[in-house]
Each structure stands twice: as C-alpha cells, then as structure tokens.
Coordinates of C-alpha atoms in Angstrom, one line a residue:
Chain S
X1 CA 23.0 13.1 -14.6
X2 CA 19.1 14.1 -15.4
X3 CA 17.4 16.1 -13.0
X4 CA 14.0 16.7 -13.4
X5 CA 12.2 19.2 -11.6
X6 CA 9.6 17.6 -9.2
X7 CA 5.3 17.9 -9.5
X8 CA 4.1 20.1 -7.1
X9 CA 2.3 19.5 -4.3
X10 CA -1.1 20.1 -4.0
X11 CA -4.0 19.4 -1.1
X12 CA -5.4 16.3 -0.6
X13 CA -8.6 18.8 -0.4
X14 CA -12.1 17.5 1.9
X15 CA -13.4 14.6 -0.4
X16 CA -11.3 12.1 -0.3
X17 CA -13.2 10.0 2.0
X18 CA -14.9 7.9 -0.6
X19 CA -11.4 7.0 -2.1
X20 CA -8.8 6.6 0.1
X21 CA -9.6 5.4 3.2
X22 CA -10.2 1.6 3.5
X23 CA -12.2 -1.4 5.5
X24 CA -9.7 -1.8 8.4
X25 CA -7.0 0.6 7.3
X26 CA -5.7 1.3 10.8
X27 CA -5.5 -2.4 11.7
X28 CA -1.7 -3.0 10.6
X29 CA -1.2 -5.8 13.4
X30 CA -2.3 -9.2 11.7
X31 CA -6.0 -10.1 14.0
X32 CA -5.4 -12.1 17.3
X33 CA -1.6 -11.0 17.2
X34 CA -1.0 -10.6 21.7
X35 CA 1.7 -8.1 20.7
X36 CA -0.9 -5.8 19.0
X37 CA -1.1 -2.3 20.5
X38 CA -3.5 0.6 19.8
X39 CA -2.0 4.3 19.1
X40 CA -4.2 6.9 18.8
X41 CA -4.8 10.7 19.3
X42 CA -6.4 13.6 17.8
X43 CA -5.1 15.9 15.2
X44 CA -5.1 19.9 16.2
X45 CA -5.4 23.2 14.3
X46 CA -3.3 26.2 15.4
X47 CA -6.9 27.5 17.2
X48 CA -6.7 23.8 19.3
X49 CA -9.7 22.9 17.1
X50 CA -9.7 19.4 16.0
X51 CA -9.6 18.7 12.5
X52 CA -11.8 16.1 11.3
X53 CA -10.7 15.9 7.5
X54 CA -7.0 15.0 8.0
X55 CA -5.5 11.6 6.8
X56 CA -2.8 9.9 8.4
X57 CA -0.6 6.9 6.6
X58 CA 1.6 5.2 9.0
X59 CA 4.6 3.0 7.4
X60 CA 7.3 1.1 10.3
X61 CA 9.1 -2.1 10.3
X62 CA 7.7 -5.2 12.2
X63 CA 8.9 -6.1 15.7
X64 CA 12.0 -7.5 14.5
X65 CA 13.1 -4.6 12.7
X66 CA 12.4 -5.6 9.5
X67 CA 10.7 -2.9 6.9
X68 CA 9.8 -5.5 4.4
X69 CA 6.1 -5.2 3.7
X70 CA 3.9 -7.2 1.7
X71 CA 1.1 -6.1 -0.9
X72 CA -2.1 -6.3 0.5
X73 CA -3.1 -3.0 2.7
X74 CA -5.6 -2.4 0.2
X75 CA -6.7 -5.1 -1.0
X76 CA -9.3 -5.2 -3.7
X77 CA -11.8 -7.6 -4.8
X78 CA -10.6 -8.7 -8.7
X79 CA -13.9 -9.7 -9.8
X80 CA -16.4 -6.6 -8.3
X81 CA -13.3 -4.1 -7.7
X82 CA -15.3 -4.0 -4.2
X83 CA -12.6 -2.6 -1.7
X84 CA -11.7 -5.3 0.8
X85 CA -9.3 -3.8 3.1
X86 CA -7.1 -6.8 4.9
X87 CA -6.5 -10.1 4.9
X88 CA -6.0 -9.8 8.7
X89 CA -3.2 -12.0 8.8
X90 CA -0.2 -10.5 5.9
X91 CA 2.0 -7.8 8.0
X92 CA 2.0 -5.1 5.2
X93 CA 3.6 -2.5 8.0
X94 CA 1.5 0.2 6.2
X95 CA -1.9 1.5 7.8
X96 CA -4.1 4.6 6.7
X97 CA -6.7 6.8 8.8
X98 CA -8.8 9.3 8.0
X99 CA -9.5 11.6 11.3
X100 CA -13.2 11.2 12.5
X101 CA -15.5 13.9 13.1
X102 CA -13.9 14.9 16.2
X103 CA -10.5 14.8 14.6
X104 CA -9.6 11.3 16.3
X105 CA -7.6 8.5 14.7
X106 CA -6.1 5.0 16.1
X107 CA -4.2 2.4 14.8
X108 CA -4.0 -0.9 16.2
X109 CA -0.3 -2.4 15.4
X110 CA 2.8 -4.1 16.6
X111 CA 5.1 -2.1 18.3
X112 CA 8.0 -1.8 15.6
X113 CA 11.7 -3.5 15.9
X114 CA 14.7 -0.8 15.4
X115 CA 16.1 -1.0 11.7
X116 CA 19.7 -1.0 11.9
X117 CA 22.4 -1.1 14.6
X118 CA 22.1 1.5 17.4
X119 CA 18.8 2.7 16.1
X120 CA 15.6 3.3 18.2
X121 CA 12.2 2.0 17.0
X122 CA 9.4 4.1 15.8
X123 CA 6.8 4.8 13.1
X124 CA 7.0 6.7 10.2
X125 CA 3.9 9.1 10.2
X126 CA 2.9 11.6 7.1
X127 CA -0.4 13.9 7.6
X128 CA -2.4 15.2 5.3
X129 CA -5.6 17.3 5.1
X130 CA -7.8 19.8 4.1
X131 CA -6.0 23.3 3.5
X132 CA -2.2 21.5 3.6
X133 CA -0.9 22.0 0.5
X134 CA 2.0 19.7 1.2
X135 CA 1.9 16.8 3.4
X136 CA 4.2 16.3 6.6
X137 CA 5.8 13.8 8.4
X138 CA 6.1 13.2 11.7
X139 CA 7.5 10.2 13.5
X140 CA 5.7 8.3 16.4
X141 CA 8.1 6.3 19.9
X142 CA 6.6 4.5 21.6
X143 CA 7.7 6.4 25.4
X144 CA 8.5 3.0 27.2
X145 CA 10.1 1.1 24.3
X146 CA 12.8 3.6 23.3
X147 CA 16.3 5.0 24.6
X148 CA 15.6 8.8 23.6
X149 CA 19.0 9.6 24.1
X150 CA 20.0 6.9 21.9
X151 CA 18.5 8.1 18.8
X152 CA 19.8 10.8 16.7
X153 CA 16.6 12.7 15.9
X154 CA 15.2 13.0 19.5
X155 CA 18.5 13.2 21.3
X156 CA 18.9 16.2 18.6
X157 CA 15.8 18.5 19.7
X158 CA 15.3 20.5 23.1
X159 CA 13.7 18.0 25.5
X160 CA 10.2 19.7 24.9
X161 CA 10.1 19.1 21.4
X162 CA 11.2 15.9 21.3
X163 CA 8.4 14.8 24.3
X164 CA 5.9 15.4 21.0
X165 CA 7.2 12.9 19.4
X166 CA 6.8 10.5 22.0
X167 CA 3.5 8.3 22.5
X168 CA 2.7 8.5 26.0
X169 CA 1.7 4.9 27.3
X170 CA -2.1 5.6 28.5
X171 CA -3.3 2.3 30.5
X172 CA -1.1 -2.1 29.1
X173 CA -1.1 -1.9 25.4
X174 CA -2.6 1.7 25.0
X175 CA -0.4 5.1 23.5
X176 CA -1.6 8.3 23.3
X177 CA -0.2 10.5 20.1
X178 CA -2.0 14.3 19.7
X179 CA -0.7 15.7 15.9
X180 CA -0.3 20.0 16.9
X181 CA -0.1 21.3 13.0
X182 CA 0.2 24.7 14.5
X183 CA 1.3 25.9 17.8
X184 CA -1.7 26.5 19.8
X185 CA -2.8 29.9 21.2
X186 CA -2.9 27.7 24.7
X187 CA 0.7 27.2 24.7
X188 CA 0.7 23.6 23.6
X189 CA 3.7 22.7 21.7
X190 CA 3.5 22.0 18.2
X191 CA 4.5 18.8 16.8
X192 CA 7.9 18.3 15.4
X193 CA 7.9 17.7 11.5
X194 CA 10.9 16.7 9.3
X195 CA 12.1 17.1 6.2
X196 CA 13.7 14.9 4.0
X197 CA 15.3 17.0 1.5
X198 CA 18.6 16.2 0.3
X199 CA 20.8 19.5 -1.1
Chain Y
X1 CA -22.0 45.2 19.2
X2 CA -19.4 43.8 16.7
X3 CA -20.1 44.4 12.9
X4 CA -20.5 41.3 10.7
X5 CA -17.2 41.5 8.8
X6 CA -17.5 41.7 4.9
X7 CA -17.5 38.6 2.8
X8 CA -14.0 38.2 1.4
X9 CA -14.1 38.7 -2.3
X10 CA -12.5 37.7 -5.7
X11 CA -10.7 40.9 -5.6
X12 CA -9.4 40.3 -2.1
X13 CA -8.2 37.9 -3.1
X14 CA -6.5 38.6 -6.5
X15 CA -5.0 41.0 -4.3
X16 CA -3.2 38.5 -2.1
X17 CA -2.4 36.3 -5.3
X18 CA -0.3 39.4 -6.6
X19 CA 1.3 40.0 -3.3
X20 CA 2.7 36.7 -2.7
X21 CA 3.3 36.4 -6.3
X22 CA 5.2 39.7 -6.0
X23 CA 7.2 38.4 -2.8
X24 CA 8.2 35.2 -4.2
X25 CA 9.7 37.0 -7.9
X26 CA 11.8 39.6 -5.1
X27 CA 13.2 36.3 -3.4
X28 CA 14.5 35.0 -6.8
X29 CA 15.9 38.3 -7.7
X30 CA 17.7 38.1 -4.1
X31 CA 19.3 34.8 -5.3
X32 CA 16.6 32.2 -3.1
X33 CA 16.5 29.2 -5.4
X34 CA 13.0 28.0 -7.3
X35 CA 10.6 26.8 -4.7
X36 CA 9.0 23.7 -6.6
X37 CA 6.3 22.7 -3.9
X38 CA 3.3 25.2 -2.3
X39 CA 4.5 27.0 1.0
X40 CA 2.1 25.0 3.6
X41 CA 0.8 28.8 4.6
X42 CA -0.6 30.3 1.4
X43 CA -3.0 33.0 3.3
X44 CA -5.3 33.2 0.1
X45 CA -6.1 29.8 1.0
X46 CA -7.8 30.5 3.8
X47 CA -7.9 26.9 5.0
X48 CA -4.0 26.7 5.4
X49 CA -3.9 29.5 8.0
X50 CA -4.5 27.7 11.0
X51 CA -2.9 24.4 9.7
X52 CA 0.6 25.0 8.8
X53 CA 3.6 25.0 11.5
X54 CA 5.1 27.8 12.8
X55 CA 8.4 26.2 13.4
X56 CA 10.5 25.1 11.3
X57 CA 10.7 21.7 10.1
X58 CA 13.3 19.8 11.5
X59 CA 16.4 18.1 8.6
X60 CA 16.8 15.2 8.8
X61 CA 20.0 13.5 6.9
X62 CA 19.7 11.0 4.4
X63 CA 20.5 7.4 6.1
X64 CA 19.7 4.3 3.9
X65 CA 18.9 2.5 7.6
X66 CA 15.5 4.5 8.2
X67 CA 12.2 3.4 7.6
X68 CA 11.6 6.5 5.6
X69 CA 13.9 5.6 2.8
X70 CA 12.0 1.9 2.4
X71 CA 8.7 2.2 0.7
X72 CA 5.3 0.4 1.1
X73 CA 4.7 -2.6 -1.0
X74 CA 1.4 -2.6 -3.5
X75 CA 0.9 -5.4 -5.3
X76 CA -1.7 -7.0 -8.3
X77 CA -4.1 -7.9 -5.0
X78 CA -3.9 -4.1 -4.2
X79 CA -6.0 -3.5 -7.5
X80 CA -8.9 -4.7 -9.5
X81 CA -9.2 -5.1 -13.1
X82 CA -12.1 -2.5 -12.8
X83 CA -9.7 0.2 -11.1
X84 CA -8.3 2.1 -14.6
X85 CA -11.4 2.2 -16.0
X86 CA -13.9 4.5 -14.4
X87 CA -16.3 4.7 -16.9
X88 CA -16.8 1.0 -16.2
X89 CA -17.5 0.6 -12.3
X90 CA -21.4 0.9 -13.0
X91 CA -23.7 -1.0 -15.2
X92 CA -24.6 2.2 -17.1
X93 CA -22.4 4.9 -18.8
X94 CA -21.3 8.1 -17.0
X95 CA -22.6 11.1 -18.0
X96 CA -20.2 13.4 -19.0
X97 CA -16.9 13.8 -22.2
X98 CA -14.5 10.6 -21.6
X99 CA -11.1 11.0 -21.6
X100 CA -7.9 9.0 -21.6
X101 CA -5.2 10.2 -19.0
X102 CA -1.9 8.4 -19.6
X103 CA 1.8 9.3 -18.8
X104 CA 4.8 7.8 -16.7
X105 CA 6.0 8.1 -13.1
X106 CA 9.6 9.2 -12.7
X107 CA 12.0 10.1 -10.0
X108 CA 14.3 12.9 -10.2
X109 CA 16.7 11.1 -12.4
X110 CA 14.2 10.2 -15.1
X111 CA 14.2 6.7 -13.8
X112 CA 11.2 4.7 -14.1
X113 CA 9.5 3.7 -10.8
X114 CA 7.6 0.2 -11.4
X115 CA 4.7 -1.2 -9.7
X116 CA 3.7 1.3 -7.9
X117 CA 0.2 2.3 -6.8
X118 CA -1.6 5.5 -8.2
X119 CA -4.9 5.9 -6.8
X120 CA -7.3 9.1 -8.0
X121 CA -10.2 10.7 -7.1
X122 CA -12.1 13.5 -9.1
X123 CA -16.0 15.2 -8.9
X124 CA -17.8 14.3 -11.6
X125 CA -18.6 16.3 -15.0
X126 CA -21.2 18.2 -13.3
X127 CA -18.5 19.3 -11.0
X128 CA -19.8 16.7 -7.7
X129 CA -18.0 14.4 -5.6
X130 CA -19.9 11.5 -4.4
X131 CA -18.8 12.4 -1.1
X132 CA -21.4 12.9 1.7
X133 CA -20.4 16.1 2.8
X134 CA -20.1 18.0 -0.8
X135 CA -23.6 19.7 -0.6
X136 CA -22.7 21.7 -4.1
X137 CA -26.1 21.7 -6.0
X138 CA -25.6 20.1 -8.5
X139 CA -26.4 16.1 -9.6
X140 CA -24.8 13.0 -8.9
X141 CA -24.0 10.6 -11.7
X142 CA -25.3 7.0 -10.6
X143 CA -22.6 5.6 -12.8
X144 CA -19.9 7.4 -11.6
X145 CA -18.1 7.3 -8.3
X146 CA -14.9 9.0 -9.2
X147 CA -12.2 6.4 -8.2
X148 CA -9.2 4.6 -9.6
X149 CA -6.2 2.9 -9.1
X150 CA -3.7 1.5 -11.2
X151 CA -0.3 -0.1 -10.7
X152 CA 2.8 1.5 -12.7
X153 CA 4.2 -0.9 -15.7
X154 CA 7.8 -1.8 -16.2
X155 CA 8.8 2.1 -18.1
X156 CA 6.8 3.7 -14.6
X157 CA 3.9 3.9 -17.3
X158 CA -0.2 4.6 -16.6
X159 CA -3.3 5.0 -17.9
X160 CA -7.1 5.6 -16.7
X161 CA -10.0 6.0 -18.8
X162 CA -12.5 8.5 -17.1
X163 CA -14.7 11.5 -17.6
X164 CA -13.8 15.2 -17.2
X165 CA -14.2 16.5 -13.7
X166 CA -16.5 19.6 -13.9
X167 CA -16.0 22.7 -12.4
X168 CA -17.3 23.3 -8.8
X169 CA -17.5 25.9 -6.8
X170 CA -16.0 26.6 -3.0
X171 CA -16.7 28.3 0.3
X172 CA -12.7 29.9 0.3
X173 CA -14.6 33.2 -0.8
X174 CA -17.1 34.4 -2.7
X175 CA -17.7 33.3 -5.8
X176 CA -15.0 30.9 -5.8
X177 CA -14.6 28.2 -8.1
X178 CA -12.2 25.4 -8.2
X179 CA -10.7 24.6 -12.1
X180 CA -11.2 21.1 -13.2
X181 CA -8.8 18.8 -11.6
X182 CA -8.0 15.3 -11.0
X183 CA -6.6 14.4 -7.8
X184 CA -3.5 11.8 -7.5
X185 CA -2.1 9.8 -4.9
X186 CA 1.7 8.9 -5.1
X187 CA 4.2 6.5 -3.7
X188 CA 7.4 6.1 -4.6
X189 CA 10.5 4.2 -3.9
X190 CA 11.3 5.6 -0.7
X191 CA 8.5 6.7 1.9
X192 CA 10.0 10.6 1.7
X193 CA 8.8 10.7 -2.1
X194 CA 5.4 10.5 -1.2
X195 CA 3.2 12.5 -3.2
X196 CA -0.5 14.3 -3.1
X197 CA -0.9 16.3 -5.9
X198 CA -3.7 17.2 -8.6
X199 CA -3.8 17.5 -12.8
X200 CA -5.0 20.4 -14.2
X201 CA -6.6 20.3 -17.7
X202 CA -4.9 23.0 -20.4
X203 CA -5.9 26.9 -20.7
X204 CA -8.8 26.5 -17.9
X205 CA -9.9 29.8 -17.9
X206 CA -10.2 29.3 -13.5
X207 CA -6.6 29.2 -12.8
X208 CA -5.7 32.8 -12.4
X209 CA -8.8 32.7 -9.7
X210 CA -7.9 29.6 -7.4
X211 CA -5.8 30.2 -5.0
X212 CA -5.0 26.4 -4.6
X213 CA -3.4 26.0 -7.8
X214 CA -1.7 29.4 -7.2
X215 CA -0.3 28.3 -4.4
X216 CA 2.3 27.0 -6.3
X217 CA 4.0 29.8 -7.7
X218 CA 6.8 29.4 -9.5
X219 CA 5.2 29.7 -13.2
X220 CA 7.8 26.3 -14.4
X221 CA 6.4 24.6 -11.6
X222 CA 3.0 25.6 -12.3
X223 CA 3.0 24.2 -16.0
X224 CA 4.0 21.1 -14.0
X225 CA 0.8 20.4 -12.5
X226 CA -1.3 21.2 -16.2
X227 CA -1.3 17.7 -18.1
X228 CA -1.3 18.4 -22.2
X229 CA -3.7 17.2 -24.7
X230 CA -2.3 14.9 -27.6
X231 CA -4.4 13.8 -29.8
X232 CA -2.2 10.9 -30.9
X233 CA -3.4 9.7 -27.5
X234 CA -7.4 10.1 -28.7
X235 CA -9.3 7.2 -29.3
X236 CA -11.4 7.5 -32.0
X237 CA -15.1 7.5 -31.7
X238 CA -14.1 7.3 -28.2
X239 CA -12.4 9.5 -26.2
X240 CA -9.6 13.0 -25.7
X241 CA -6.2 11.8 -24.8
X242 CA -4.8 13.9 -22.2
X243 CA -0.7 12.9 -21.0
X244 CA 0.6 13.8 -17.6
X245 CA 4.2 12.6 -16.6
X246 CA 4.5 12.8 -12.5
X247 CA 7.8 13.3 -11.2
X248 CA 8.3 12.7 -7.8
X249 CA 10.8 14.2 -5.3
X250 CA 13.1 12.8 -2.5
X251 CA 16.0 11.3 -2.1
X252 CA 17.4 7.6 -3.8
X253 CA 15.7 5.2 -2.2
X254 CA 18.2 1.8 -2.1
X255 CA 22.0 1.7 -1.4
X256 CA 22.0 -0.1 -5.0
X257 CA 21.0 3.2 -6.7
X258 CA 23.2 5.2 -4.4
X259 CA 26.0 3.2 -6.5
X260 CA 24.5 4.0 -10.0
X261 CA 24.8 7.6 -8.9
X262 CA 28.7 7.0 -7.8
X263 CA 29.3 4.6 -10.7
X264 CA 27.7 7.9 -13.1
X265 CA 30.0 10.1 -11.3
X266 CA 33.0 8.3 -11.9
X267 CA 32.3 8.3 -15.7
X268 CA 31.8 11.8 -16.0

C-alpha cells in the first residue's frame, strides 16, 4: 500500500490574526441555547508568562454525543467574501480562539454528550502559537460531568496530571481551563498533551 | 551591575543549526527512524524555548469512537467565490509578481481528501503582513490583504491565484530574515491530521539562515515543505505556476477506510 511521507510542520508564526480568527469563533452553542456554558482560561509559557498569540480550535460532539457537525463555523459572505462568522443557530461543534493580550480565551458551548458506549465526554482541544513549530492537543472534562475513573485516558495518568485536564466548575455554568505549554518554574503542572500517532 | 548580554548573531546561530543538524544525522546512524515534523524545542528558534513541554506527550491508541478521529465539516457557505483569488479582494491590483499555486491534498495513502477547507495567509511582496502588530518598515499594499481559502475538489485538488510574499525580516536575532513563505491551514479527515504548515518557494537563497524552516531537519522532509515551479502551470501574460502537493499525517479517519486497508491486505 502507498505511503507517503507527511508535510512538515511548521509555526502558525504571530500574524495570523487577520486570517484565521472569526466574528464569534468561540460561540459554538447555537444563541439563546439554556444548556450553553462558557470555558475559558489562559494559556501559559514555561516562565508562567501568558502568551497572547496562541490559537486554540475546539472540535466535540453535541450533548447527545453526536460528532456530526455542519458547515458553517466560518461562514462567509458569497457576494463581498466579507467574513460572517455564525449563523447562531447551526451546531457546527467546532469553535476557534485566538488568546487575547493577556493570553485569555473562552468559549461559550454546550457541554458535550459521550461518543460511544462507556466513554466520558469532553472536548477535543489543539493549540497553536507563536514559536510552536507543531501544534498540540489537549482534551478539555468538564470536572462535574464526568466519571474520571471511567475514562481510559484520565483513569491512565497519575491523579495530578490528569486534574489538568479537568475544567474546574468556577460559579452555575462557568469552567475554568489554564493551557501550561511548559512546566512552570512555580511548580505548576504542565498540561497533558497527546499524541495520535499510529506505528 | 549586570553586563547587557550581546546580541545573538547569524553566526550564533549557524552554530546551533549545525549542532542540531549534527545530533539529528548521529540519531539516524544509531538506527532512530526519520523525524518528518520539527521537534516543538528547536533552541535556534528562540521563541520555542519557553513553549514546548517538558514531558512527554502522552499515546493515545487509535479508537474509531473518539471525537478525534471525526473531523469538522466545511462547506460551500464556509467560502466565497472571492476566497482563491487574492489578487481580486480589492478594487485595484496588488502590487507585486502574481502567481498561481495549485496542487492536491492527500493522506498518507495517496488518497484524495475532498471538500476540505484550506485557508492561507502570507505578507505581501514587500515582505508585510496587514497585521497590526507587524511594525516591519516597509509599505502596505491597499489591495492586498493576504488571505484565502478554498475548498478541496473531488481528486483533493487546489488552486489560489496570489502574489509572491516578500522577504521580511525578524527579531529571533540579528539580522534575521524570514525566506518567502506562504502559510497553510489544514484539516483533514480525522481531527488528529490537522495541519499548520508553510510553502517555501525554490532555491531561496534564506533557507540555510532561518531557523524556522530548519527546524525541520531531515533534508527529504525539508524538500517537502519547498513547492516546485512548472511552467506548464504559467499562465500566459499572466502569471508563474508554482505546484505544492500537501500530505497530511494521522491515522484513517472512518471504520469504512479501516476496511479498504484490510480488504488491501488480504490481496496482497
């Protein structure tokens, strides 16, 4: 069978901001939905300086576990090319952030349904910025709405790594989600990233 | 008092570049296989120092039931007419030599993959992002903006028409300068094939300089990232024809292609 060797990776670099991000791109839950919560944190460098030029793309199934998407997280206008970001009523279960200038990001969604039998919920989370020359993921629970010794990844790491995956619930309908790319000289643990590869 | 340390230079880091090149050819000898992707800490890049992790990442299996292995959706609302044609997004005519950048998105198997998105994002021929914070002196084209998008045809195929990116120079060091580059955004059939990457023009006299496209240092792997000029692919009167095929990496995204790979097997 044909295998072809992959394209590198490179960085997404600092100036993307005029071409990737969109009107609404952390708004994933469709407007007006009561089920909608807001996730949100801030993205850390290995001195525990935020980093204000990373971008975050957050893909998860919707509430009833389905991973379905439809078109439309960026949506465009056909007749100015104008970016229009949502509808604000398809569930496209994608959402993209760029960090703000304190290295902040929040996405307001729907907490996800578990895809496939015995499986825990969560969000599929890849980072990029400035100076990472390949992208990570990460995953995002949601603290209260999972069984963490249910779920193969989580019930897999020591309990201290796996609490960084979880989103802490902050006050009804708020989760808090800090992204560590590098262990900090404070002590705070880094975030847990994954890799795919298959060998 | 503590002495102002001195500017890195080139030749610091030429010096690294020959190091880590060094390192990676004695970890081939030892029998590691090819690395195809940049190691996320790349020290010559001074910017990936404080943003790689330490740890190790973490495997996890292949399992058709994770959100991972499905894919976003992008659609023909997802793009504009306008979107492959970025000489076209202003009333006036960018400044600058067109080109025509065209190829096919594959997955490791040489298999097409169809209607997906591929956005991209480049400085203009005088080497300047119309980005707020890219303060490089020199001008802005007001009819350029540097963006496109296009969604892959049935054989994984694409095509923008655009202008050559300039050079532009860097704060990593000094007198650092970046080699022209387009950068492109990828997604594939399965979330874990994800791709950010960049195109590289042919024999750019920067590339032995930049430790971003060094970072990748396997030289097969390199070539990858350099697209090649055919003139076939000029049009006349027009504009250079440059081809760049993208291949991306990850598993098979659907059970249904996890039984082409069996069915394959069986008729070996």
């Amino acid at each position: 069978m044909t295998s072809l060797a992959p394209t590198p990776s490179q960085t997404v670099g600092p100036f993307y901001g005029y071409a990737l991000p969109l009107p609404k791109g952390g708004d994933i839950a469709p407007e007006g939905d009561p089920r909608a919560v807001a996730v949100h944190g801030y993205v850390y460098d290995g001195a525990g300086q935020p980093v204000p030029d990373a971008l975050i793309e957050v893909f998860q199934a919707d509430p009833e576990g389905d991973a379905a998407g439809a078109p439309g997280s960026l949506r465009r206008e056909p007749t100015t090319g104008r970016l229009n970001g949502r509808d604000g009523l398809t569930w496209t279960g994608f959402g993209r952030i760029a960090t703000d200038p304190d290295g902040h990001w929040v996405v307001r969604t729907l907490p996800p349904g578990a895809v496939g039998e015995g499986r825990q919920p969560y969000l599929a989370v890849v980072v990029f910025a400035r100076g990472l020359l390949h992208h990570l993921h990460t995953r995002v629970y949601l603290a209260d709405q999972v069984e963490a010794a249910a779920d193969p990844l989580l019930s897999s790491l020591e309990p201290a790594r796996a609490e960084t995956l979880l989103a802490k619930p902050e006050r009804p309908g708020v989760y808090r989600f800090d992204i560590r790319l590098q262990q900090g000289e404070d002590g705070a643990e880094e975030t847990v990233f994954l890799d795919f590869a298959q060998h | 008092m503590t002495q102002q340390p001195r500017p890195l230079t080139q030749a610091d880091i030429d010096r690294e570049i020959a190091e880590e090149s060094a390192a990676y050819a004695k970890r081939i000898a030892d029998g590691e296989p090819v690395a195809h992707h940049p190691d996320r800490g790349y020290a010559p890049y001074r910017s990936s120092v404080l943003r790689h992790p330490k740890r190790p990442l973490v495997a996890v299996k292949g399992d058709p039931e994770l959100i991972e292995l499905h894919t976003p959706v992008f659609g023909e609302t997802d793009v504009s007419p306008f979107d492959a044609d970025l000489t076209r997004q202003h009333l006036g005519e960018p400044l600058g030599e067109r080109i025509t950048v065209s190829g096919r998105l594959l997955d490791r198997h040489g298999r097409p993959i169809r209607g997906q998105l591929i956005e991209i994002w480049q400085a203009n021929a005088s080497g300047r992002y119309a980005h707020q914070r890219d303060d490089h002196d020199a001008p802005l084209d007001p009819n350029f903006s540097g963006v496109g998008r296009v969604l892959t045809d049935d054989q994984g195929g694409y095509k923008f028409t655009t202008i050559k990116p300039g050079a532009y120079p860097w704060r990593n060091h000094l007198n650092a300068w970046r080699p022209a580059h387009i950068h492109f955004s990828l997604f594939g059939d399965a979330f874990t094939q994800r791709l950010v990457t960049q195109m590289y023009f042919p024999n750019d006299p920067l590339f032995a300089y930049d430790p971003i496209f060094q970072s990748v240092i396997d030289p097969s792997a390199k070539g990858r990232l350099i697209a090649t000029y055919h003139h076939d692919d000029s049009v006349p009167e027009f504009s250079l024809g440059y081809r760049w095929d993208i291949v991306l990496d990850g598993p098979g995204a659907t059970p249904f292609e996890a039984e082409d790979a069996d069915d394959e097997e069986q008729n070996k």
